[in-house]
PDB file of C-alpha atoms in Angstrom:
ATOM      1  CA  MET G   1      25.127 -14.845 -20.432  1.00  0.00           C
ATOM      2  CA  ASP G   2      21.824 -15.728 -22.108  1.00  0.00           C
ATOM      3  CA  THR G   3      19.804 -13.495 -24.277  1.00  0.00           C
ATOM      4  CA  ILE G   4      16.226 -12.533 -24.189  1.00  0.00           C
ATOM      5  CA  PHE G   5      15.478 -14.849 -27.102  1.00  0.00           C
ATOM      6  CA  SER G   6      17.551 -17.672 -25.710  1.00  0.00           C
ATOM      7  CA  SER G   7      15.423 -21.047 -25.888  1.00  0.00           C
ATOM      8  CA  ARG G   8      17.738 -22.442 -23.214  1.00  0.00           C
ATOM      9  CA  ALA G   9      17.079 -19.545 -20.719  1.00  0.00           C
ATOM     10  CA  TRP G  10      13.438 -19.735 -21.200  1.00  0.00           C
ATOM     11  CA  GLY G  11      13.575 -23.429 -20.633  1.00  0.00           C
ATOM     12  CA  ILE G  12      15.589 -23.107 -17.479  1.00  0.00           C
ATOM     13  CA  VAL G  13      12.907 -20.703 -16.280  1.00  0.00           C
ATOM     14  CA  TRP G  14       9.915 -22.852 -17.064  1.00  0.00           C
ATOM     15  CA  GLN G  15      11.804 -25.586 -15.442  1.00  0.00           C
ATOM     16  CA  TYR G  16      11.990 -23.672 -12.174  1.00  0.00           C
ATOM     17  CA  ARG G  17       9.014 -21.613 -12.532  1.00  0.00           C
ATOM     18  CA  ALA G  18       8.010 -22.883  -8.746  1.00  0.00           C
ATOM     19  CA  THR G  19      10.523 -20.273  -7.921  1.00  0.00           C
ATOM     20  CA  PHE G  20       8.683 -17.367  -9.114  1.00  0.00           C
ATOM     21  CA  ILE G  21       5.462 -18.690  -7.936  1.00  0.00           C
ATOM     22  CA  ASN G  22       6.750 -18.704  -4.525  1.00  0.00           C
ATOM     23  CA  GLY G  23       7.937 -15.126  -4.961  1.00  0.00           C
ATOM     24  CA  LEU G  24       4.943 -14.076  -5.788  1.00  0.00           C
ATOM     25  CA  VAL G  25       3.345 -15.785  -3.000  1.00  0.00           C
ATOM     26  CA  ASN G  26       5.730 -14.511  -0.600  1.00  0.00           C
ATOM     27  CA  THR G  27       5.303 -10.916  -2.098  1.00  0.00           C
ATOM     28  CA  LEU G  28       1.232 -11.097  -1.755  1.00  0.00           C
ATOM     29  CA  GLU G  29       1.846 -12.332   1.831  1.00  0.00           C
ATOM     30  CA  SER G  30       3.793  -9.409   2.641  1.00  0.00           C
ATOM     31  CA  ALA G  31       1.487  -6.960   1.001  1.00  0.00           C
ATOM     32  CA  VAL G  32      -1.554  -8.460   2.787  1.00  0.00           C
ATOM     33  CA  VAL G  33       0.009  -8.202   6.279  1.00  0.00           C
ATOM     34  CA  GLY G  34       1.489  -4.978   5.579  1.00  0.00           C
ATOM     35  CA  LEU G  35      -1.743  -3.373   4.236  1.00  0.00           C
ATOM     36  CA  ALA G  36      -3.444  -4.796   7.437  1.00  0.00           C
ATOM     37  CA  ILE G  37      -0.714  -2.877   9.821  1.00  0.00           C
ATOM     38  CA  ALA G  38      -0.898   0.160   7.380  1.00  0.00           C
ATOM     39  CA  MET G  39      -4.847   0.297   7.739  1.00  0.00           C
ATOM     40  CA  VAL G  40      -4.654   0.275  11.349  1.00  0.00           C
ATOM     41  CA  ILE G  41      -1.909   3.039  11.565  1.00  0.00           C
ATOM     42  CA  GLY G  42      -3.727   5.076   8.916  1.00  0.00           C
ATOM     43  CA  LEU G  43      -7.183   5.124  10.293  1.00  0.00           C
ATOM     44  CA  VAL G  44      -5.950   6.041  13.820  1.00  0.00           C
ATOM     45  CA  LEU G  45      -3.555   8.896  12.352  1.00  0.00           C
ATOM     46  CA  GLY G  46      -6.352   9.982  10.046  1.00  0.00           C
ATOM     47  CA  LEU G  47      -8.834  10.181  12.877  1.00  0.00           C
ATOM     48  CA  MET G  48      -5.886  11.849  15.202  1.00  0.00           C
ATOM     49  CA  ALA G  49      -5.366  14.442  12.204  1.00  0.00           C
ATOM     50  CA  THR G  50      -8.890  15.432  12.077  1.00  0.00           C
ATOM     51  CA  SER G  51      -9.767  15.572  15.598  1.00  0.00           C
ATOM     52  CA  GLY G  52      -9.148  19.258  15.915  1.00  0.00           C
ATOM     53  CA  LYS G  53      -6.692  18.750  18.916  1.00  0.00           C
ATOM     54  CA  ARG G  54      -3.106  20.019  18.823  1.00  0.00           C
ATOM     55  CA  ALA G  55      -1.880  17.301  20.953  1.00  0.00           C
ATOM     56  CA  MET G  56      -3.194  14.660  18.630  1.00  0.00           C
ATOM     57  CA  THR G  57      -2.761  16.492  15.213  1.00  0.00           C
ATOM     58  CA  ILE G  58       0.634  17.460  15.712  1.00  0.00           C
ATOM     59  CA  PRO G  59       2.115  13.971  16.433  1.00  0.00           C
ATOM     60  CA  ALA G  60       0.255  12.483  13.495  1.00  0.00           C
ATOM     61  CA  ARG G  61       1.392  15.399  11.367  1.00  0.00           C
ATOM     62  CA  ILE G  62       5.110  14.539  12.456  1.00  0.00           C
ATOM     63  CA  TYR G  63       4.717  10.718  11.748  1.00  0.00           C
ATOM     64  CA  VAL G  64       2.975  11.738   8.062  1.00  0.00           C
ATOM     65  CA  GLU G  65       5.882  14.105   7.238  1.00  0.00           C
ATOM     66  CA  PHE G  66       8.832  11.610   8.276  1.00  0.00           C
ATOM     67  CA  PHE G  67       7.438   8.419   6.713  1.00  0.00           C
ATOM     68  CA  GLN G  68       6.380  10.102   3.773  1.00  0.00           C
ATOM     69  CA  ASN G  69       9.769  12.147   3.220  1.00  0.00           C
ATOM     70  CA  THR G  70      12.394   9.333   3.860  1.00  0.00           C
ATOM     71  CA  PRO G  71      12.711   6.562   1.263  1.00  0.00           C
ATOM     72  CA  LEU G  72      11.152   3.111   2.121  1.00  0.00           C
ATOM     73  CA  ILE G  73      14.742   1.176   1.438  1.00  0.00           C
ATOM     74  CA  LEU G  74      16.234   3.266   3.985  1.00  0.00           C
ATOM     75  CA  GLN G  75      13.652   2.654   6.743  1.00  0.00           C
ATOM     76  CA  VAL G  76      13.602  -1.244   6.002  1.00  0.00           C
ATOM     77  CA  CYS G  77      17.603  -1.062   6.541  1.00  0.00           C
ATOM     78  CA  PHE G  78      17.491   1.019   9.644  1.00  0.00           C
ATOM     79  CA  LEU G  79      14.702  -1.062  11.288  1.00  0.00           C
ATOM     80  CA  TYR G  80      16.305  -4.245  10.182  1.00  0.00           C
ATOM     81  CA  TYR G  81      19.823  -3.115  11.653  1.00  0.00           C
ATOM     82  CA  ALA G  82      18.556  -1.268  14.456  1.00  0.00           C
ATOM     83  CA  LEU G  83      16.674  -4.432  15.764  1.00  0.00           C
ATOM     84  CA  ALA G  84      19.839  -6.575  15.072  1.00  0.00           C
ATOM     85  CA  TYR G  85      22.329  -4.591  16.975  1.00  0.00           C
ATOM     86  CA  SER G  86      20.030  -4.189  19.850  1.00  0.00           C
ATOM     87  CA  GLY G  87      19.865  -7.788  20.497  1.00  0.00           C
ATOM     88  CA  VAL G  88      16.071  -8.296  19.174  1.00  0.00           C
ATOM     89  CA  LYS G  89      15.700 -11.646  17.307  1.00  0.00           C
ATOM     90  CA  ILE G  90      13.103 -11.098  14.470  1.00  0.00           C
ATOM     91  CA  SER G  91      12.680 -12.610  11.311  1.00  0.00           C
ATOM     92  CA  VAL G  92      13.323 -11.114   7.897  1.00  0.00           C
ATOM     93  CA  VAL G  93       9.938 -11.797   7.015  1.00  0.00           C
ATOM     94  CA  VAL G  94       8.541  -9.827  10.087  1.00  0.00           C
ATOM     95  CA  VAL G  95      10.945  -6.908   9.556  1.00  0.00           C
ATOM     96  CA  GLY G  96       9.627  -6.614   6.179  1.00  0.00           C
ATOM     97  CA  PHE G  97       5.779  -6.681   7.429  1.00  0.00           C
ATOM     98  CA  ILE G  98       6.613  -3.746   9.860  1.00  0.00           C
ATOM     99  CA  SER G  99       8.485  -1.836   7.357  1.00  0.00           C
ATOM    100  CA  LEU G 100       5.655  -1.666   4.887  1.00  0.00           C
ATOM    101  CA  GLY G 101       3.166  -1.173   7.488  1.00  0.00           C
ATOM    102  CA  LEU G 102       4.922   1.772   9.050  1.00  0.00           C
ATOM    103  CA  TYR G 103       5.678   3.172   5.783  1.00  0.00           C
ATOM    104  CA  HIS G 104       2.266   2.986   4.005  1.00  0.00           C
ATOM    105  CA  GLY G 105       0.375   3.922   7.074  1.00  0.00           C
ATOM    106  CA  ALA G 106       1.332   7.495   6.473  1.00  0.00           C
ATOM    107  CA  TYR G 107      -0.194   7.520   2.939  1.00  0.00           C
ATOM    108  CA  VAL G 108      -3.148   5.925   4.304  1.00  0.00           C
ATOM    109  CA  ALA G 109      -3.414   8.267   7.081  1.00  0.00           C
ATOM    110  CA  GLU G 110      -3.672  11.096   4.493  1.00  0.00           C
ATOM    111  CA  VAL G 111      -6.360   9.118   2.326  1.00  0.00           C
ATOM    112  CA  VAL G 112      -8.310   8.969   5.357  1.00  0.00           C
ATOM    113  CA  ARG G 113      -7.748  12.517   6.626  1.00  0.00           C
ATOM    114  CA  ALA G 114      -8.715  13.628   3.051  1.00  0.00           C
ATOM    115  CA  GLY G 115     -11.692  11.717   2.968  1.00  0.00           C
ATOM    116  CA  ILE G 116     -12.964  12.845   6.336  1.00  0.00           C
ATOM    117  CA  GLN G 117     -12.304  16.474   5.430  1.00  0.00           C
ATOM    118  CA  SER G 118     -14.288  16.168   2.205  1.00  0.00           C
ATOM    119  CA  ILE G 119     -17.576  15.540   4.261  1.00  0.00           C
ATOM    120  CA  PRO G 120     -19.391  18.853   4.727  1.00  0.00           C
ATOM    121  CA  TYR G 121     -18.623  20.274   8.213  1.00  0.00           C
ATOM    122  CA  GLY G 122     -22.252  20.808   8.608  1.00  0.00           C
ATOM    123  CA  GLN G 123     -22.802  17.157   9.181  1.00  0.00           C
ATOM    124  CA  PHE G 124     -20.583  17.455  12.181  1.00  0.00           C
ATOM    125  CA  ASP G 125     -22.712  20.363  13.413  1.00  0.00           C
ATOM    126  CA  ALA G 126     -26.119  18.315  12.901  1.00  0.00           C
ATOM    127  CA  ALA G 127     -24.559  15.138  14.691  1.00  0.00           C
ATOM    128  CA  ARG G 128     -23.652  17.294  17.730  1.00  0.00           C
ATOM    129  CA  SER G 129     -27.149  19.255  17.749  1.00  0.00           C
ATOM    130  CA  GLN G 130     -28.660  15.630  17.762  1.00  0.00           C
ATOM    131  CA  GLY G 131     -26.228  14.569  20.694  1.00  0.00           C
ATOM    132  CA  PHE G 132     -23.733  12.395  18.985  1.00  0.00           C
ATOM    133  CA  ASP G 133     -20.243  12.692  20.436  1.00  0.00           C
ATOM    134  CA  TYR G 134     -17.256  12.598  18.334  1.00  0.00           C
ATOM    135  CA  LYS G 135     -16.787   8.797  18.472  1.00  0.00           C
ATOM    136  CA  ASP G 136     -20.440   8.052  17.715  1.00  0.00           C
ATOM    137  CA  THR G 137     -20.393  10.959  14.987  1.00  0.00           C
ATOM    138  CA  MET G 138     -17.665   9.258  13.275  1.00  0.00           C
ATOM    139  CA  ARG G 139     -18.776   5.711  13.438  1.00  0.00           C
ATOM    140  CA  HIS G 140     -22.482   6.268  12.427  1.00  0.00           C
ATOM    141  CA  ILE G 141     -22.451   9.509  10.183  1.00  0.00           C
ATOM    142  CA  ILE G 142     -18.610  10.356   8.714  1.00  0.00           C
ATOM    143  CA  LEU G 143     -16.818   7.200   8.355  1.00  0.00           C
ATOM    144  CA  PRO G 144     -19.501   5.368   6.492  1.00  0.00           C
ATOM    145  CA  GLN G 145     -19.726   8.237   3.997  1.00  0.00           C
ATOM    146  CA  THR G 146     -15.855   8.598   3.828  1.00  0.00           C
ATOM    147  CA  VAL G 147     -15.306   4.980   2.541  1.00  0.00           C
ATOM    148  CA  LYS G 148     -16.928   5.239  -1.006  1.00  0.00           C
ATOM    149  CA  ILE G 149     -14.605   8.296  -1.241  1.00  0.00           C
ATOM    150  CA  ILE G 150     -11.341   6.701  -0.269  1.00  0.00           C
ATOM    151  CA  LEU G 151     -11.884   3.388  -1.981  1.00  0.00           C
ATOM    152  CA  PRO G 152      -9.998   4.405  -5.321  1.00  0.00           C
ATOM    153  CA  PRO G 153      -7.018   5.994  -3.656  1.00  0.00           C
ATOM    154  CA  MET G 154      -6.913   3.125  -0.993  1.00  0.00           C
ATOM    155  CA  VAL G 155      -6.571   0.776  -4.004  1.00  0.00           C
ATOM    156  CA  ASN G 156      -3.772   2.834  -5.484  1.00  0.00           C
ATOM    157  CA  GLN G 157      -2.102   2.403  -2.207  1.00  0.00           C
ATOM    158  CA  VAL G 158      -2.384  -1.435  -2.453  1.00  0.00           C
ATOM    159  CA  VAL G 159      -0.784  -0.983  -5.851  1.00  0.00           C
ATOM    160  CA  ALA G 160       2.064   0.984  -4.327  1.00  0.00           C
ATOM    161  CA  LEU G 161       2.504  -1.267  -1.431  1.00  0.00           C
ATOM    162  CA  ILE G 162       2.598  -4.670  -3.790  1.00  0.00           C
ATOM    163  CA  LYS G 163       5.351  -2.798  -5.803  1.00  0.00           C
ATOM    164  CA  ASN G 164       7.220  -1.745  -2.763  1.00  0.00           C
ATOM    165  CA  THR G 165       7.593  -5.058  -1.604  1.00  0.00           C
ATOM    166  CA  SER G 166      10.734  -5.099  -3.730  1.00  0.00           C
ATOM    167  CA  CYS G 167      12.524  -3.191  -1.371  1.00  0.00           C
ATOM    168  CA  LEU G 168      12.501  -6.075   0.746  1.00  0.00           C
ATOM    169  CA  PHE G 169      15.296  -7.492  -1.414  1.00  0.00           C
ATOM    170  CA  ILE G 170      17.815  -5.309   0.483  1.00  0.00           C
ATOM    171  CA  ILE G 171      17.450  -7.479   3.698  1.00  0.00           C
ATOM    172  CA  GLY G 172      17.361 -10.465   2.241  1.00  0.00           C
ATOM    173  CA  GLY G 173      13.702 -11.261   1.838  1.00  0.00           C
ATOM    174  CA  ALA G 174      12.061 -13.864  -0.331  1.00  0.00           C
ATOM    175  CA  ASP G 175       9.845 -11.827  -2.222  1.00  0.00           C
ATOM    176  CA  LEU G 176       9.349 -11.893  -5.972  1.00  0.00           C
ATOM    177  CA  ILE G 177      12.462  -9.503  -6.562  1.00  0.00           C
ATOM    178  CA  ALA G 178      14.669 -11.432  -4.365  1.00  0.00           C
ATOM    179  CA  SER G 179      13.574 -14.781  -5.801  1.00  0.00           C
ATOM    180  CA  THR G 180      14.147 -13.746  -9.121  1.00  0.00           C
ATOM    181  CA  TYR G 181      17.803 -12.359  -8.433  1.00  0.00           C
ATOM    182  CA  ASN G 182      18.591 -15.726  -6.673  1.00  0.00           C
ATOM    183  CA  PHE G 183      17.432 -17.417  -9.576  1.00  0.00           C
ATOM    184  CA  VAL G 184      19.854 -15.539 -12.208  1.00  0.00           C
ATOM    185  CA  THR G 185      22.545 -15.577  -9.709  1.00  0.00           C
ATOM    186  CA  GLY G 186      22.076 -19.368  -8.974  1.00  0.00           C
ATOM    187  CA  GLU G 187      25.117 -21.973  -9.513  1.00  0.00           C
ATOM    188  CA  SER G 188      22.513 -23.992 -11.861  1.00  0.00           C
ATOM    189  CA  THR G 189      19.941 -21.312 -13.233  1.00  0.00           C
ATOM    190  CA  GLY G 190      22.428 -18.396 -13.602  1.00  0.00           C
ATOM    191  CA  GLY G 191      22.576 -16.358 -16.945  1.00  0.00           C
ATOM    192  CA  ALA G 192      19.110 -16.281 -17.708  1.00  0.00           C
ATOM    193  CA  TYR G 193      18.754 -12.537 -16.934  1.00  0.00           C
ATOM    194  CA  GLY G 194      16.459 -11.344 -19.445  1.00  0.00           C
ATOM    195  CA  PRO G 195      13.747 -14.173 -19.370  1.00  0.00           C
ATOM    196  CA  ALA G 196      13.854 -14.194 -15.611  1.00  0.00           C
ATOM    197  CA  TYR G 197      13.295 -10.340 -14.896  1.00  0.00           C
ATOM    198  CA  LEU G 198      10.666 -10.455 -17.682  1.00  0.00           C
ATOM    199  CA  VAL G 199       8.817 -13.167 -15.916  1.00  0.00           C
ATOM    200  CA  GLY G 200       8.984 -11.434 -12.694  1.00  0.00           C
ATOM    201  CA  GLY G 201       8.114  -7.786 -14.149  1.00  0.00           C
ATOM    202  CA  ALA G 202       5.085  -9.844 -15.761  1.00  0.00           C
ATOM    203  CA  LEU G 203       3.851 -11.010 -12.583  1.00  0.00           C
ATOM    204  CA  PHE G 204       3.844  -7.752 -11.176  1.00  0.00           C
ATOM    205  CA  PHE G 205       1.961  -6.260 -14.055  1.00  0.00           C
ATOM    206  CA  ILE G 206      -0.529  -9.034 -13.670  1.00  0.00           C
ATOM    207  CA  ILE G 207      -1.348  -8.400 -10.159  1.00  0.00           C
ATOM    208  CA  CYS G 208      -1.007  -4.635 -10.216  1.00  0.00           C
ATOM    209  CA  TYR G 209      -2.742  -3.526 -13.522  1.00  0.00           C
ATOM    210  CA  PRO G 210      -6.095  -4.930 -12.885  1.00  0.00           C
ATOM    211  CA  LEU G 211      -6.214  -3.136  -9.350  1.00  0.00           C
ATOM    212  CA  SER G 212      -5.056   0.313 -11.083  1.00  0.00           C
ATOM    213  CA  MET G 213      -7.941  -0.334 -13.790  1.00  0.00           C
ATOM    214  CA  LEU G 214     -10.274  -0.989 -10.473  1.00  0.00           C
ATOM    215  CA  ALA G 215      -9.169   2.341  -8.872  1.00  0.00           C
ATOM    216  CA  GLY G 216      -9.396   4.587 -11.900  1.00  0.00           C
ATOM    217  CA  ARG G 217     -13.281   2.980 -12.755  1.00  0.00           C
ATOM    218  CA  TRP G 218     -14.406   3.867  -9.313  1.00  0.00           C
ATOM    219  CA  GLU G 219     -12.838   7.232  -9.685  1.00  0.00           C
ATOM    220  CA  ARG G 220     -14.686   7.911 -12.774  1.00  0.00           C
ATOM    221  CA  ARG G 221     -18.161   6.550 -11.347  1.00  0.00           C
ATOM    222  CA  LEU G 222     -17.843   8.682  -8.277  1.00  0.00           C
ATOM    223  CA  LYS G 223     -16.818  11.943 -10.496  1.00  0.00           C
ATOM    224  CA  ALA G 224     -19.781  11.051 -12.600  1.00  0.00           C
ATOM    225  CA  ARG G 225     -22.164  10.387  -9.812  1.00  0.00           C
ATOM    226  CA  ASP G 226     -21.169  13.686  -8.149  1.00  0.00           C
ATOM    227  CA  GLN G 227     -21.481  15.753 -11.433  1.00  0.00           C
ATOM    228  CA  ALA G 228     -25.025  14.396 -11.578  1.00  0.00           C
ATOM    229  CA  HIS G 229     -26.230  15.008  -8.179  1.00  0.00           C
ATOM    230  CA  THR G 230     -24.762  18.591  -8.783  1.00  0.00           C
ATOM    231  CA  GLU G 231     -26.688  18.979 -11.743  1.00  0.00           C
ATOM    232  CA  GLU G 232     -29.881  17.709 -10.086  1.00  0.00           C
ATOM    233  CA  LYS G 233     -29.592  20.300  -7.404  1.00  0.00           C
ATOM    234  CA  GLY G 234     -28.977  22.958  -9.891  1.00  0.00           C
ATOM    235  CA  ALA G 235     -32.110  22.117 -11.849  1.00  0.00           C
ATOM    236  CA  ALA G 236     -34.253  21.722  -8.532  1.00  0.00           C
ATOM    237  CA  ALA G 237     -32.989  25.452  -7.844  1.00  0.00           C
TER     238      ALA G 237
END
């Protein structure tokens, strides 16, 4: 096995760099599709959780608690083998999309719920007094204000989702981790463990770190804006 300082190992990694690029592209594709599914699920569940109707809040709560309190890797395996044994023919890639979407949908739902509940309840009362129903209140008054509040935690969910694509390796996905593993165990490329995994980690870092910084910056801006608004109200009083 070549060490991390082996010029031969780094030469092989460079020669087969397309393997890592393709893995990264597949990881980003899984993340984008998984995020789209998670956003739809999260928005629906977030609205259900804040509807005030037990028939809607209870199913939303059950979904969130189940998916948040079981490992993603277990959910991936269960969905993959459950579909396989039931005779449903579906590709590993699609199983990955669905698994990521279902899992992160629970977290997005919590972000949406918290964002909606952060809006002063008086705005709901004001909307009702003006004749708005629940749907119009959400669409025209509550959700536009919620967006700026949930952006930072939503970006954090994107980062988490990108990193969690590594769980698809367990079912033979073509993500970055799977591509890296296939590379280091390949007949002609095997042995370059250190350089290969360093490159894989660096690619994850290059994608995730800027997003994490962006989320932190947005959060600091929102806090500074809220603090300034509070100080202005205090001075006016």
